[in-house]
mmCIF file of C-alpha atoms and ligand atoms in Angstrom:
data_model
loop_
_atom_site.group_PDB
_atom_site.id
_atom_site.type_symbol
_atom_site.label_atom_id
_atom_site.label_comp_id
_atom_site.label_asym_id
_atom_site.label_seq_id
_atom_site.Cartn_x
_atom_site.Cartn_y
_atom_site.Cartn_z
ATOM 1 C CA MET A 1 0.000 0.000 0.000
ATOM 2 C CA THR A 2 1.198 3.508 -0.771
ATOM 3 C CA ARG A 3 1.229 6.224 1.885
ATOM 4 C CA GLU A 4 -1.905 7.760 0.355
ATOM 5 C CA GLN A 5 -3.678 4.390 0.394
ATOM 6 C CA VAL A 6 -2.824 3.889 4.073
ATOM 7 C CA ILE A 7 -4.154 7.378 4.876
ATOM 8 C CA GLU A 8 -7.365 6.677 2.932
ATOM 9 C CA ALA A 9 -7.855 3.306 4.617
ATOM 10 C CA THR A 10 -7.287 4.879 8.037
ATOM 11 C CA CYS A 11 -9.833 7.637 7.444
ATOM 12 C CA ALA A 12 -12.357 5.086 6.137
ATOM 13 C CA ALA A 13 -11.770 2.870 9.194
ATOM 14 C CA PHE A 14 -12.260 5.870 11.504
ATOM 15 C CA LEU A 15 -15.578 6.681 9.815
ATOM 16 C CA ALA A 16 -16.754 3.061 9.996
ATOM 17 C CA HIS A 17 -15.727 2.753 13.660
ATOM 18 C CA TYR A 18 -16.944 6.062 15.091
ATOM 19 C CA GLY A 19 -19.703 6.986 12.615
ATOM 20 C CA VAL A 20 -18.212 10.458 11.937
ATOM 21 C CA ALA A 21 -15.385 11.642 9.689
ATOM 22 C CA PRO A 22 -11.938 12.385 11.180
ATOM 23 C CA THR A 23 -10.749 16.012 11.119
ATOM 24 C CA ALA A 24 -6.999 15.328 10.933
ATOM 25 C CA VAL A 25 -4.505 12.583 10.228
ATOM 26 C CA GLY A 26 -0.910 11.980 11.274
ATOM 27 C CA VAL A 27 1.299 9.694 9.226
ATOM 28 C CA ALA A 28 4.849 8.533 9.949
ATOM 29 C CA PRO A 29 7.211 6.023 8.309
ATOM 30 C CA GLY A 30 9.338 3.237 9.707
ATOM 31 C CA ARG A 31 13.099 3.429 9.190
ATOM 32 C CA VAL A 32 16.071 1.387 8.096
ATOM 33 C CA GLU A 33 19.684 1.668 9.268
ATOM 34 C CA LEU A 34 21.870 1.829 6.163
ATOM 35 C CA LEU A 35 25.208 2.177 7.942
ATOM 36 C CA GLY A 36 26.347 2.657 11.534
ATOM 37 C CA ASN A 37 25.740 -0.621 13.332
ATOM 38 C CA HIS A 38 25.678 -0.246 17.158
ATOM 39 C CA THR A 39 27.248 3.217 16.799
ATOM 40 C CA ASP A 40 24.252 5.135 18.219
ATOM 41 C CA TYR A 41 24.752 4.391 21.926
ATOM 42 C CA ASN A 42 28.482 5.050 21.474
ATOM 43 C CA ASP A 43 27.544 8.658 20.593
ATOM 44 C CA GLY A 44 28.679 7.961 17.028
ATOM 45 C CA PHE A 45 27.285 8.491 13.529
ATOM 46 C CA VAL A 46 24.462 6.710 11.706
ATOM 47 C CA LEU A 47 23.051 6.778 8.177
ATOM 48 C CA THR A 48 19.371 5.864 8.074
ATOM 49 C CA ALA A 49 16.412 6.364 5.774
ATOM 50 C CA ALA A 50 12.687 6.624 6.299
ATOM 51 C CA VAL A 51 10.906 3.824 4.402
ATOM 52 C CA ASP A 52 7.793 3.498 2.257
ATOM 53 C CA TYR A 53 5.956 1.631 5.054
ATOM 54 C CA VAL A 54 3.924 3.953 7.280
ATOM 55 C CA THR A 55 1.596 4.155 10.260
ATOM 56 C CA ALA A 56 -1.354 6.548 9.992
ATOM 57 C CA ILE A 57 -3.651 7.804 12.751
ATOM 58 C CA ALA A 58 -6.881 9.542 11.888
ATOM 59 C CA GLY A 59 -8.477 11.531 14.684
ATOM 60 C CA ALA A 60 -10.959 14.153 15.796
ATOM 61 C CA PRO A 61 -11.658 16.013 19.041
ATOM 62 C CA SER A 62 -14.505 14.299 20.897
ATOM 63 C CA GLU A 63 -17.412 15.457 23.064
ATOM 64 C CA ARG A 64 -17.419 12.154 24.917
ATOM 65 C CA PRO A 65 -16.000 12.013 28.458
ATOM 66 C CA ARG A 66 -13.206 9.584 27.474
ATOM 67 C CA THR A 67 -10.615 9.419 24.714
ATOM 68 C CA HIS A 68 -11.106 6.360 22.471
ATOM 69 C CA LEU A 69 -8.267 4.636 20.585
ATOM 70 C CA ALA A 70 -8.727 1.810 18.105
ATOM 71 C CA THR A 71 -6.295 0.019 15.796
ATOM 72 C CA SER A 72 -6.498 -2.413 12.904
ATOM 73 C CA ALA A 73 -3.451 -4.239 14.339
ATOM 74 C CA GLY A 74 -5.507 -6.699 16.384
ATOM 75 C CA PHE A 75 -5.178 -5.053 19.795
ATOM 76 C CA PRO A 76 -8.359 -4.144 21.742
ATOM 77 C CA GLU A 77 -9.786 -0.634 21.857
ATOM 78 C CA ALA A 78 -8.524 1.558 24.697
ATOM 79 C CA THR A 79 -10.357 4.347 26.479
ATOM 80 C CA PHE A 80 -9.104 6.791 29.090
ATOM 81 C CA GLU A 81 -9.634 10.254 30.514
ATOM 82 C CA THR A 82 -6.990 12.494 29.014
ATOM 83 C CA ALA A 83 -6.665 14.485 32.250
ATOM 84 C CA THR A 84 -6.112 11.457 34.520
ATOM 85 C CA MET A 85 -4.271 8.916 32.343
ATOM 86 C CA GLU A 86 -2.600 5.892 33.872
ATOM 87 C CA LYS A 87 -0.297 3.327 32.315
ATOM 88 C CA SER A 88 -2.196 0.467 30.639
ATOM 89 C CA THR A 89 -1.035 -2.966 31.755
ATOM 90 C CA GLY A 90 -3.500 -5.211 29.881
ATOM 91 C CA GLU A 91 -4.039 -6.112 26.227
ATOM 92 C CA ASP A 92 -4.506 -2.408 25.492
ATOM 93 C CA ARG A 93 -0.833 -1.686 26.360
ATOM 94 C CA TRP A 94 -0.323 -0.309 22.855
ATOM 95 C CA ALA A 95 -2.276 2.790 24.023
ATOM 96 C CA ASN A 96 0.705 3.687 26.239
ATOM 97 C CA TYR A 97 2.508 5.045 23.169
ATOM 98 C CA LEU A 98 -0.291 7.553 22.625
ATOM 99 C CA LYS A 99 -0.613 8.331 26.323
ATOM 100 C CA GLY A 100 3.121 9.064 26.357
ATOM 101 C CA ILE A 101 2.704 11.576 23.516
ATOM 102 C CA VAL A 102 -0.313 13.202 25.189
ATOM 103 C CA ASP A 103 1.664 13.452 28.446
ATOM 104 C CA GLU A 104 4.696 15.053 26.779
ATOM 105 C CA LEU A 105 2.530 17.530 24.861
ATOM 106 C CA GLN A 106 0.730 18.473 28.075
ATOM 107 C CA LYS A 107 4.142 19.134 29.653
ATOM 108 C CA THR A 108 4.964 21.615 26.885
ATOM 109 C CA GLY A 109 1.664 23.388 27.610
ATOM 110 C CA THR A 110 -0.321 22.047 24.646
ATOM 111 C CA PRO A 111 -3.949 21.760 25.829
ATOM 112 C CA VAL A 112 -4.644 18.272 24.412
ATOM 113 C CA GLY A 113 -8.323 17.520 24.982
ATOM 114 C CA THR A 114 -10.456 14.426 24.608
ATOM 115 C CA PHE A 115 -10.263 12.795 21.184
ATOM 116 C CA ALA A 116 -11.041 9.699 19.175
ATOM 117 C CA ALA A 117 -8.434 8.056 16.938
ATOM 118 C CA PHE A 118 -7.970 5.080 14.652
ATOM 119 C CA VAL A 119 -4.583 3.551 13.690
ATOM 120 C CA THR A 120 -3.738 1.628 10.521
ATOM 121 C CA SER A 121 -0.249 0.618 9.429
ATOM 122 C CA SER A 122 1.638 -0.888 6.512
ATOM 123 C CA VAL A 123 4.743 -1.383 8.686
ATOM 124 C CA PRO A 124 4.939 -5.176 8.916
ATOM 125 C CA ASP A 125 4.977 -6.605 12.415
ATOM 126 C CA GLY A 126 8.377 -7.720 13.697
ATOM 127 C CA SER A 127 10.124 -6.472 10.558
ATOM 128 C CA GLY A 128 12.721 -4.384 12.382
ATOM 129 C CA LEU A 129 11.402 -1.203 10.759
ATOM 130 C CA SER A 130 10.476 0.310 14.146
ATOM 131 C CA SER A 131 6.708 0.233 14.153
ATOM 132 C CA SER A 132 6.704 1.797 17.631
ATOM 133 C CA ALA A 133 8.588 4.906 16.447
ATOM 134 C CA ALA A 134 6.176 5.196 13.502
ATOM 135 C CA LEU A 135 3.228 4.994 15.928
ATOM 136 C CA LEU A 136 4.719 7.577 18.304
ATOM 137 C CA VAL A 137 5.651 10.081 15.612
ATOM 138 C CA ALA A 138 2.324 9.652 13.764
ATOM 139 C CA ALA A 139 0.528 10.297 17.074
ATOM 140 C CA ALA A 140 2.641 13.403 17.687
ATOM 141 C CA ARG A 141 1.809 14.666 14.171
ATOM 142 C CA LEU A 142 -1.921 13.985 14.630
ATOM 143 C CA LEU A 143 -2.169 15.673 18.025
ATOM 144 C CA THR A 144 -0.104 18.722 17.026
ATOM 145 C CA THR A 145 -2.402 19.111 14.026
ATOM 146 C CA LEU A 146 -5.519 18.914 16.226
ATOM 147 C CA TRP A 147 -3.929 21.136 18.926
ATOM 148 C CA PRO A 148 -1.246 23.207 17.180
ATOM 149 C CA ASP A 149 2.086 23.397 18.986
ATOM 150 C CA PRO A 150 5.022 25.524 17.739
ATOM 151 C CA LEU A 151 7.302 22.591 18.532
ATOM 152 C CA ALA A 152 5.828 20.718 15.584
ATOM 153 C CA GLU A 153 7.427 23.196 13.196
ATOM 154 C CA SER A 154 10.749 21.440 13.820
ATOM 155 C CA PRO A 155 10.746 17.746 12.885
ATOM 156 C CA MET A 156 13.787 17.277 15.154
ATOM 157 C CA GLU A 157 11.923 18.739 18.156
ATOM 158 C CA LEU A 158 8.996 16.459 17.373
ATOM 159 C CA ALA A 159 11.381 13.488 17.287
ATOM 160 C CA LYS A 160 12.815 14.477 20.672
ATOM 161 C CA LEU A 161 9.298 14.702 22.099
ATOM 162 C CA ALA A 162 8.491 11.232 20.736
ATOM 163 C CA ARG A 163 11.682 9.893 22.307
ATOM 164 C CA ARG A 164 10.768 11.402 25.681
ATOM 165 C CA ALA A 165 7.376 9.711 25.323
ATOM 166 C CA GLU A 166 9.046 6.336 24.727
ATOM 167 C CA ASN A 167 11.480 6.855 27.619
ATOM 168 C CA GLY A 168 8.772 8.199 29.946
ATOM 169 C CA LYS A 169 6.482 6.644 32.517
ATOM 170 C CA PHE A 170 3.878 5.250 30.102
ATOM 171 C CA VAL A 171 6.184 3.230 27.818
ATOM 172 C CA GLY A 172 9.442 3.220 29.811
ATOM 173 C CA ALA A 173 11.824 1.997 27.077
ATOM 174 C CA PRO A 174 15.348 3.472 27.389
ATOM 175 C CA VAL A 175 15.769 4.028 23.635
ATOM 176 C CA GLY A 176 17.972 6.561 21.819
ATOM 177 C CA LEU A 177 16.740 9.164 19.335
ATOM 178 C CA LEU A 178 17.557 7.318 16.134
ATOM 179 C CA ASP A 179 14.206 5.724 15.289
ATOM 180 C CA GLN A 180 12.036 8.737 16.072
ATOM 181 C CA PHE A 181 14.518 11.040 14.319
ATOM 182 C CA SER A 182 14.459 8.960 11.131
ATOM 183 C CA SER A 183 10.669 8.796 11.106
ATOM 184 C CA ALA A 184 10.176 12.506 11.819
ATOM 185 C CA CYS A 185 12.978 13.944 9.651
ATOM 186 C CA GLY A 186 12.899 11.635 6.597
ATOM 187 C CA GLN A 187 13.127 13.257 3.158
ATOM 188 C CA ALA A 188 12.132 11.671 -0.143
ATOM 189 C CA GLY A 189 15.169 10.571 -2.136
ATOM 190 C CA HIS A 190 17.537 11.220 0.785
ATOM 191 C CA ALA A 191 19.298 9.260 3.477
ATOM 192 C CA LEU A 192 19.821 10.926 6.852
ATOM 193 C CA PHE A 193 23.179 11.401 8.536
ATOM 194 C CA LEU A 194 22.881 11.799 12.313
ATOM 195 C CA ASP A 195 25.529 12.688 14.869
ATOM 196 C CA CYS A 196 24.181 10.870 17.934
ATOM 197 C CA ARG A 197 26.125 13.156 20.319
ATOM 198 C CA SER A 198 25.196 16.638 19.097
ATOM 199 C CA PHE A 199 22.042 15.566 17.200
ATOM 200 C CA ALA A 200 23.326 17.616 14.259
ATOM 201 C CA TRP A 201 22.019 16.027 11.079
ATOM 202 C CA ARG A 202 21.813 16.467 7.345
ATOM 203 C CA ALA A 203 19.956 14.819 4.492
ATOM 204 C CA VAL A 204 22.177 13.323 1.777
ATOM 205 C CA PRO A 205 20.925 12.382 -1.713
ATOM 206 C CA LEU A 206 19.862 8.788 -2.318
ATOM 207 C CA PRO A 207 17.588 9.156 -5.368
ATOM 208 C CA ALA A 208 15.072 6.389 -6.131
ATOM 209 C CA GLU A 209 16.123 6.370 -9.814
ATOM 210 C CA LYS A 210 19.625 5.304 -8.787
ATOM 211 C CA ALA A 211 19.083 3.249 -5.651
ATOM 212 C CA GLY A 212 16.569 0.710 -4.437
ATOM 213 C CA ILE A 213 16.724 -0.504 -0.854
ATOM 214 C CA LEU A 214 15.788 -4.105 -0.108
ATOM 215 C CA LEU A 215 15.300 -5.375 3.395
ATOM 216 C CA ALA A 216 15.704 -9.141 3.585
ATOM 217 C CA ASN A 217 14.424 -10.510 6.880
ATOM 218 C CA THR A 218 15.638 -13.942 8.005
ATOM 219 C CA ASN A 219 12.790 -14.116 10.551
ATOM 220 C CA VAL A 220 15.433 -15.699 12.763
ATOM 221 C CA LYS A 221 16.162 -14.527 16.299
ATOM 222 C CA HIS A 222 19.130 -16.337 17.814
ATOM 223 C CA GLU A 223 19.560 -16.715 21.538
ATOM 224 C CA LEU A 224 21.883 -13.716 21.821
ATOM 225 C CA ALA A 225 19.258 -11.451 20.203
ATOM 226 C CA ALA A 226 16.553 -12.632 22.582
ATOM 227 C CA GLY A 227 18.922 -12.739 25.571
ATOM 228 C CA GLY A 228 21.654 -10.359 26.608
ATOM 229 C CA GLY A 229 23.654 -9.945 23.380
ATOM 230 C CA TYR A 230 22.739 -6.314 22.906
ATOM 231 C CA SER A 231 23.371 -5.254 26.490
ATOM 232 C CA GLU A 232 26.583 -7.312 26.587
ATOM 233 C CA ARG A 233 27.936 -5.405 23.576
ATOM 234 C CA HIS A 234 26.749 -2.129 25.120
ATOM 235 C CA GLY A 235 28.668 -2.971 28.301
ATOM 236 C CA GLN A 236 31.806 -3.978 26.405
ATOM 237 C CA CYS A 237 31.797 -0.726 24.421
ATOM 238 C CA MET A 238 31.398 1.396 27.569
ATOM 239 C CA GLN A 239 34.182 -0.539 29.312
ATOM 240 C CA ALA A 240 36.531 -0.183 26.319
ATOM 241 C CA ALA A 241 35.873 3.586 26.160
ATOM 242 C CA ARG A 242 36.511 4.002 29.904
ATOM 243 C CA GLN A 243 39.789 2.123 29.702
ATOM 244 C CA LEU A 244 40.990 3.871 26.540
ATOM 245 C CA LEU A 245 40.094 7.380 27.654
ATOM 246 C CA GLY A 246 40.351 7.075 31.436
ATOM 247 C CA ARG A 247 36.997 8.745 32.139
ATOM 248 C CA GLY A 248 33.795 7.233 33.480
ATOM 249 C CA ASP A 249 31.576 9.011 30.959
ATOM 250 C CA ALA A 250 33.818 8.356 27.939
ATOM 251 C CA LYS A 251 32.297 7.034 24.713
ATOM 252 C CA LEU A 252 33.994 5.245 21.816
ATOM 253 C CA ARG A 253 32.980 8.154 19.580
ATOM 254 C CA GLU A 254 36.007 10.006 20.995
ATOM 255 C CA VAL A 255 38.490 7.254 20.138
ATOM 256 C CA THR A 256 40.558 7.738 16.968
ATOM 257 C CA PRO A 257 42.252 4.838 15.130
ATOM 258 C CA ALA A 258 45.643 6.185 16.341
ATOM 259 C CA LEU A 259 44.498 6.176 19.971
ATOM 260 C CA LEU A 260 43.061 2.685 19.585
ATOM 261 C CA GLU A 261 46.375 1.413 18.217
ATOM 262 C CA SER A 262 48.566 3.115 20.821
ATOM 263 C CA LYS A 263 46.460 2.685 23.952
ATOM 264 C CA GLY A 264 44.743 -0.498 22.813
ATOM 265 C CA ILE A 265 47.869 -2.553 23.517
ATOM 266 C CA GLY A 266 46.924 -3.058 27.144
ATOM 267 C CA LEU A 267 43.258 -3.585 26.407
ATOM 268 C CA ASP A 268 41.614 -6.978 26.738
ATOM 269 C CA PRO A 269 41.676 -8.413 23.150
ATOM 270 C CA LEU A 270 37.909 -8.904 23.083
ATOM 271 C CA LEU A 271 37.237 -5.307 24.155
ATOM 272 C CA LYS A 272 39.723 -4.104 21.538
ATOM 273 C CA GLN A 273 37.855 -6.051 18.875
ATOM 274 C CA ARG A 274 34.543 -4.448 19.857
ATOM 275 C CA ALA A 275 36.131 -0.993 19.954
ATOM 276 C CA HIS A 276 37.741 -1.624 16.553
ATOM 277 C CA HIS A 277 34.297 -2.142 15.004
ATOM 278 C CA ILE A 278 32.824 1.045 16.478
ATOM 279 C CA VAL A 279 35.831 3.304 15.760
ATOM 280 C CA TYR A 280 36.059 2.286 12.085
ATOM 281 C CA GLU A 281 32.280 2.066 11.640
ATOM 282 C CA ASN A 282 32.001 5.748 12.578
ATOM 283 C CA ILE A 283 34.586 6.593 9.923
ATOM 284 C CA ARG A 284 32.690 4.491 7.366
ATOM 285 C CA VAL A 285 29.445 6.368 8.110
ATOM 286 C CA GLU A 286 31.118 9.742 7.550
ATOM 287 C CA LYS A 287 32.723 8.496 4.333
ATOM 288 C CA ALA A 288 29.443 7.033 3.076
ATOM 289 C CA ALA A 289 27.567 10.303 3.655
ATOM 290 C CA GLU A 290 30.254 12.149 1.671
ATOM 291 C CA ALA A 291 30.122 9.503 -1.071
ATOM 292 C CA MET A 292 26.329 9.915 -1.311
ATOM 293 C CA GLU A 293 26.832 13.657 -1.667
ATOM 294 C CA ARG A 294 29.184 12.974 -4.612
ATOM 295 C CA GLY A 295 26.688 10.456 -6.056
ATOM 296 C CA ASP A 296 29.256 7.665 -5.654
ATOM 297 C CA LEU A 297 27.014 4.745 -4.689
ATOM 298 C CA ALA A 298 29.699 2.194 -5.592
ATOM 299 C CA GLU A 299 31.776 3.609 -2.720
ATOM 300 C CA VAL A 300 28.744 3.531 -0.403
ATOM 301 C CA GLY A 301 28.334 -0.141 -1.311
ATOM 302 C CA ARG A 302 31.993 -0.907 -0.578
ATOM 303 C CA LEU A 303 31.606 0.698 2.849
ATOM 304 C CA MET A 304 28.469 -1.361 3.511
ATOM 305 C CA LYS A 305 30.355 -4.556 2.699
ATOM 306 C CA GLN A 306 33.203 -3.518 5.015
ATOM 307 C CA SER A 307 30.655 -2.791 7.727
ATOM 308 C CA HIS A 308 29.237 -6.286 7.419
ATOM 309 C CA GLU A 309 32.677 -7.857 7.523
ATOM 310 C CA SER A 310 33.429 -5.843 10.662
ATOM 311 C CA CYS A 311 30.185 -7.035 12.308
ATOM 312 C CA ARG A 312 31.124 -10.588 11.460
ATOM 313 C CA ARG A 313 34.749 -10.495 12.578
ATOM 314 C CA TYR A 314 35.025 -7.872 15.279
ATOM 315 C CA PHE A 315 31.575 -7.243 16.733
ATOM 316 C CA GLU A 316 30.426 -10.846 16.254
ATOM 317 C CA ASN A 317 26.756 -9.972 15.947
ATOM 318 C CA SER A 318 26.033 -11.571 12.577
ATOM 319 C CA CYS A 319 24.934 -15.159 11.945
ATOM 320 C CA ALA A 320 24.940 -17.729 9.120
ATOM 321 C CA GLU A 321 21.479 -16.702 7.878
ATOM 322 C CA VAL A 322 22.306 -12.996 7.462
ATOM 323 C CA ASP A 323 25.770 -13.847 6.089
ATOM 324 C CA LEU A 324 24.204 -15.944 3.327
ATOM 325 C CA LEU A 325 21.855 -13.114 2.290
ATOM 326 C CA VAL A 326 24.760 -10.651 2.239
ATOM 327 C CA GLU A 327 27.006 -13.012 0.262
ATOM 328 C CA THR A 328 24.271 -13.850 -2.265
ATOM 329 C CA ALA A 329 23.389 -10.196 -2.809
ATOM 330 C CA SER A 330 27.013 -9.024 -2.970
ATOM 331 C CA ALA A 331 27.781 -11.505 -5.759
ATOM 332 C CA LEU A 332 25.118 -10.031 -8.073
ATOM 333 C CA PRO A 333 25.972 -7.378 -10.677
ATOM 334 C CA GLY A 334 23.969 -4.228 -9.925
ATOM 335 C CA VAL A 335 24.186 -4.614 -6.140
ATOM 336 C CA TYR A 336 26.131 -1.718 -4.599
ATOM 337 C CA GLY A 337 26.447 -3.289 -1.168
ATOM 338 C CA ALA A 338 24.776 -5.380 1.513
ATOM 339 C CA LYS A 339 25.119 -5.726 5.262
ATOM 340 C CA LEU A 340 23.525 -6.732 8.516
ATOM 341 C CA THR A 341 21.102 -4.108 9.807
ATOM 342 C CA GLY A 342 19.773 -3.785 13.362
ATOM 343 C CA GLY A 343 20.903 -5.424 16.575
ATOM 344 C CA GLY A 344 22.115 -8.666 15.013
ATOM 345 C CA TRP A 345 22.107 -12.418 15.719
ATOM 346 C CA GLY A 346 19.298 -12.775 13.188
ATOM 347 C CA GLY A 347 16.983 -10.080 11.883
ATOM 348 C CA SER A 348 17.625 -8.495 8.519
ATOM 349 C CA ALA A 349 20.150 -7.676 5.830
ATOM 350 C CA VAL A 350 19.859 -4.348 4.011
ATOM 351 C CA ILE A 351 20.836 -4.280 0.347
ATOM 352 C CA LEU A 352 21.443 -1.179 -1.775
ATOM 353 C CA HIS A 353 21.007 -1.914 -5.473
ATOM 354 C CA GLU A 354 20.330 -0.542 -8.932
ATOM 355 C CA PRO A 355 16.535 -0.396 -9.354
ATOM 356 C CA ALA A 356 16.674 -2.431 -12.597
ATOM 357 C CA ILE A 357 17.862 -5.595 -10.842
ATOM 358 C CA ALA A 358 15.176 -5.623 -8.110
ATOM 359 C CA GLU A 359 13.412 -8.762 -9.347
ATOM 360 C CA THR A 360 16.630 -10.689 -10.113
ATOM 361 C CA LEU A 361 17.889 -9.861 -6.619
ATOM 362 C CA LYS A 362 14.689 -11.035 -4.918
ATOM 363 C CA ALA A 363 14.696 -14.308 -6.874
ATOM 364 C CA ALA A 364 18.378 -14.979 -6.085
ATOM 365 C CA LEU A 365 17.896 -14.336 -2.362
ATOM 366 C CA THR A 366 14.800 -16.521 -2.167
ATOM 367 C CA GLU A 367 16.494 -19.343 -4.066
ATOM 368 C CA SER A 368 19.776 -19.462 -2.146
ATOM 369 C CA TYR A 369 18.164 -18.945 1.259
ATOM 370 C CA THR A 370 15.493 -21.579 0.681
ATOM 371 C CA ALA A 371 18.097 -24.058 -0.589
ATOM 372 C CA LYS A 372 20.100 -23.721 2.626
ATOM 373 C CA PHE A 373 17.542 -22.955 5.323
ATOM 374 C CA GLY A 374 14.361 -24.541 3.927
ATOM 375 C CA LYS A 375 12.218 -21.390 3.939
ATOM 376 C CA ALA A 376 12.140 -18.055 2.146
ATOM 377 C CA PRO A 377 13.271 -14.771 3.724
ATOM 378 C CA THR A 378 10.714 -11.944 3.917
ATOM 379 C CA LEU A 379 11.642 -9.308 1.336
ATOM 380 C CA LEU A 380 10.565 -5.686 1.698
ATOM 381 C CA ALA A 381 11.444 -3.217 -1.032
ATOM 382 C CA THR A 382 11.606 0.484 -0.315
ATOM 383 C CA THR A 383 13.074 3.779 -1.418
ATOM 384 C CA ALA A 384 14.393 6.563 0.820
ATOM 385 C CA ALA A 385 10.990 8.005 1.734
ATOM 386 C CA PRO A 386 9.575 11.263 3.132
ATOM 387 C CA GLY A 387 9.191 11.707 6.890
ATOM 388 C CA ALA A 388 6.122 12.242 9.037
ATOM 389 C CA GLU A 389 3.397 14.781 8.364
ATOM 390 C CA GLY A 390 0.118 15.958 9.814
ATOM 391 C CA ARG A 391 -2.836 16.998 7.682
ATOM 392 C CA ARG A 392 -6.052 18.773 8.484
ATOM 393 C CA LEU A 393 -8.900 17.109 6.577
HETATM 394 P P1 LIG B 401 9.350 -2.274 16.772
HETATM 395 O O1 LIG B 401 10.782 -2.699 16.698
HETATM 396 O O2 LIG B 401 8.599 -2.627 15.511
HETATM 397 O O3 LIG B 401 9.187 -0.853 17.157
HETATM 398 P P2 LIG B 401 8.394 -2.823 19.416
HETATM 399 O O4 LIG B 401 8.172 -4.136 20.106
HETATM 400 O O5 LIG B 401 9.342 -1.829 19.980
HETATM 401 O O6 LIG B 401 8.710 -3.181 17.894
HETATM 402 O O7 LIG B 401 6.984 -2.088 19.306
HETATM 403 C C1 LIG B 401 5.869 -2.780 18.825
HETATM 404 C C2 LIG B 401 4.667 -2.307 19.637
HETATM 405 O O8 LIG B 401 4.231 -1.035 19.122
HETATM 406 C C3 LIG B 401 3.455 -3.222 19.487
HETATM 407 O O9 LIG B 401 3.497 -4.283 20.435
HETATM 408 C C4 LIG B 401 2.325 -2.248 19.790
HETATM 409 O O10 LIG B 401 2.198 -2.046 21.172
HETATM 410 C C5 LIG B 401 2.812 -0.948 19.174
HETATM 411 N N1 LIG B 401 2.331 -0.826 17.784
HETATM 412 C C6 LIG B 401 3.075 -0.818 16.662
HETATM 413 N N2 LIG B 401 2.291 -0.671 15.555
HETATM 414 C C7 LIG B 401 1.014 -0.572 16.011
HETATM 415 C C8 LIG B 401 -0.264 -0.403 15.388
HETATM 416 N N3 LIG B 401 -0.389 -0.310 14.062
HETATM 417 N N4 LIG B 401 -1.353 -0.344 16.180
HETATM 418 C C9 LIG B 401 -1.225 -0.429 17.517
HETATM 419 N N5 LIG B 401 -0.066 -0.590 18.156
HETATM 420 C C10 LIG B 401 1.045 -0.663 17.428
#
């Protein structure tokens, strides 16, 4: 479904559910990490893009005593009094994302009143495209359209608000800014370069005529992904930074290759390996953004392949399933590059390719993956898409 089709379906569902037409809609995309694997919590650099898969929320102010939220995603309807919201703990937990946004807007002085809303999404469940960020940012766009807030004029400020909502008492997930930023600040035909320390960012050209993005999901989640793999790597990175820089609040972002080589001698070999990935990954992200600005997608692809190799060898967060997808894609003419995307130990590969080879690429991935693992990967094609928006209807 296109963005416009999702918006139409959401408005139609609102009308069918509540018997009146919505007066506004918020829409926000999911996102994909193109380069910068595990660099975000090291205060490093990331290249992401908003994707063609979106979440839309149609809404209208309501005269009823309670706010009503419904979704087509299979979760039950939620109702609450906007003035006295409490965290949902039952099947309607999904409403916490919206309560978090309402709460944060109230803190900025936006007089959010009672409303009714309906959510529809084309972001596939469990796809790693960050459906929660899409929901949060779409909700922020809807509510700042219904109750205008100057903060909404800056997509970055809106992203920060959505992050506070996810960190806050209703959702309580200690996430960084990356997902909400990508969803809020996306630009058609552009990837997004983010400095996770200063939050300075810029859009860099990634035109749809030159580059297709394919997300190939293994649907595999190895034990380390489900268990403590992510937090173990987080801990190792923090420890390596502390030892290399001699400060408790140090981050690997500050470590140069020269410092790693000179001071890394005394470092535990495993910590040095992890630090090696982050230090050089940050350099790759900067180089890739510059290459995109020059229109040199072959160089971007080379950097993606190096990133994958670094995940495999130094960060050890890849797995046989993702490796096979990356190897198969990388061997095809017309593929710029391929790599692991997301936390690792399963999940997805992201492939940057010439648009003309899209079908050949999909067939090759399905064939080689099925031959080895007995089932097909889930393939999601996208371009670098526009970010979130709110519309009055
Ligand atoms: P992701 O990595 O996709 O963000 P999370 O587990 O962090 O996955 O968030 C998924 C949660 O977001 C769902 O369990 C649900 O609570 C909420 N959510 C996402 N999309 C929708 C939707 N369309 N309707 C209602 N809730 C949604």
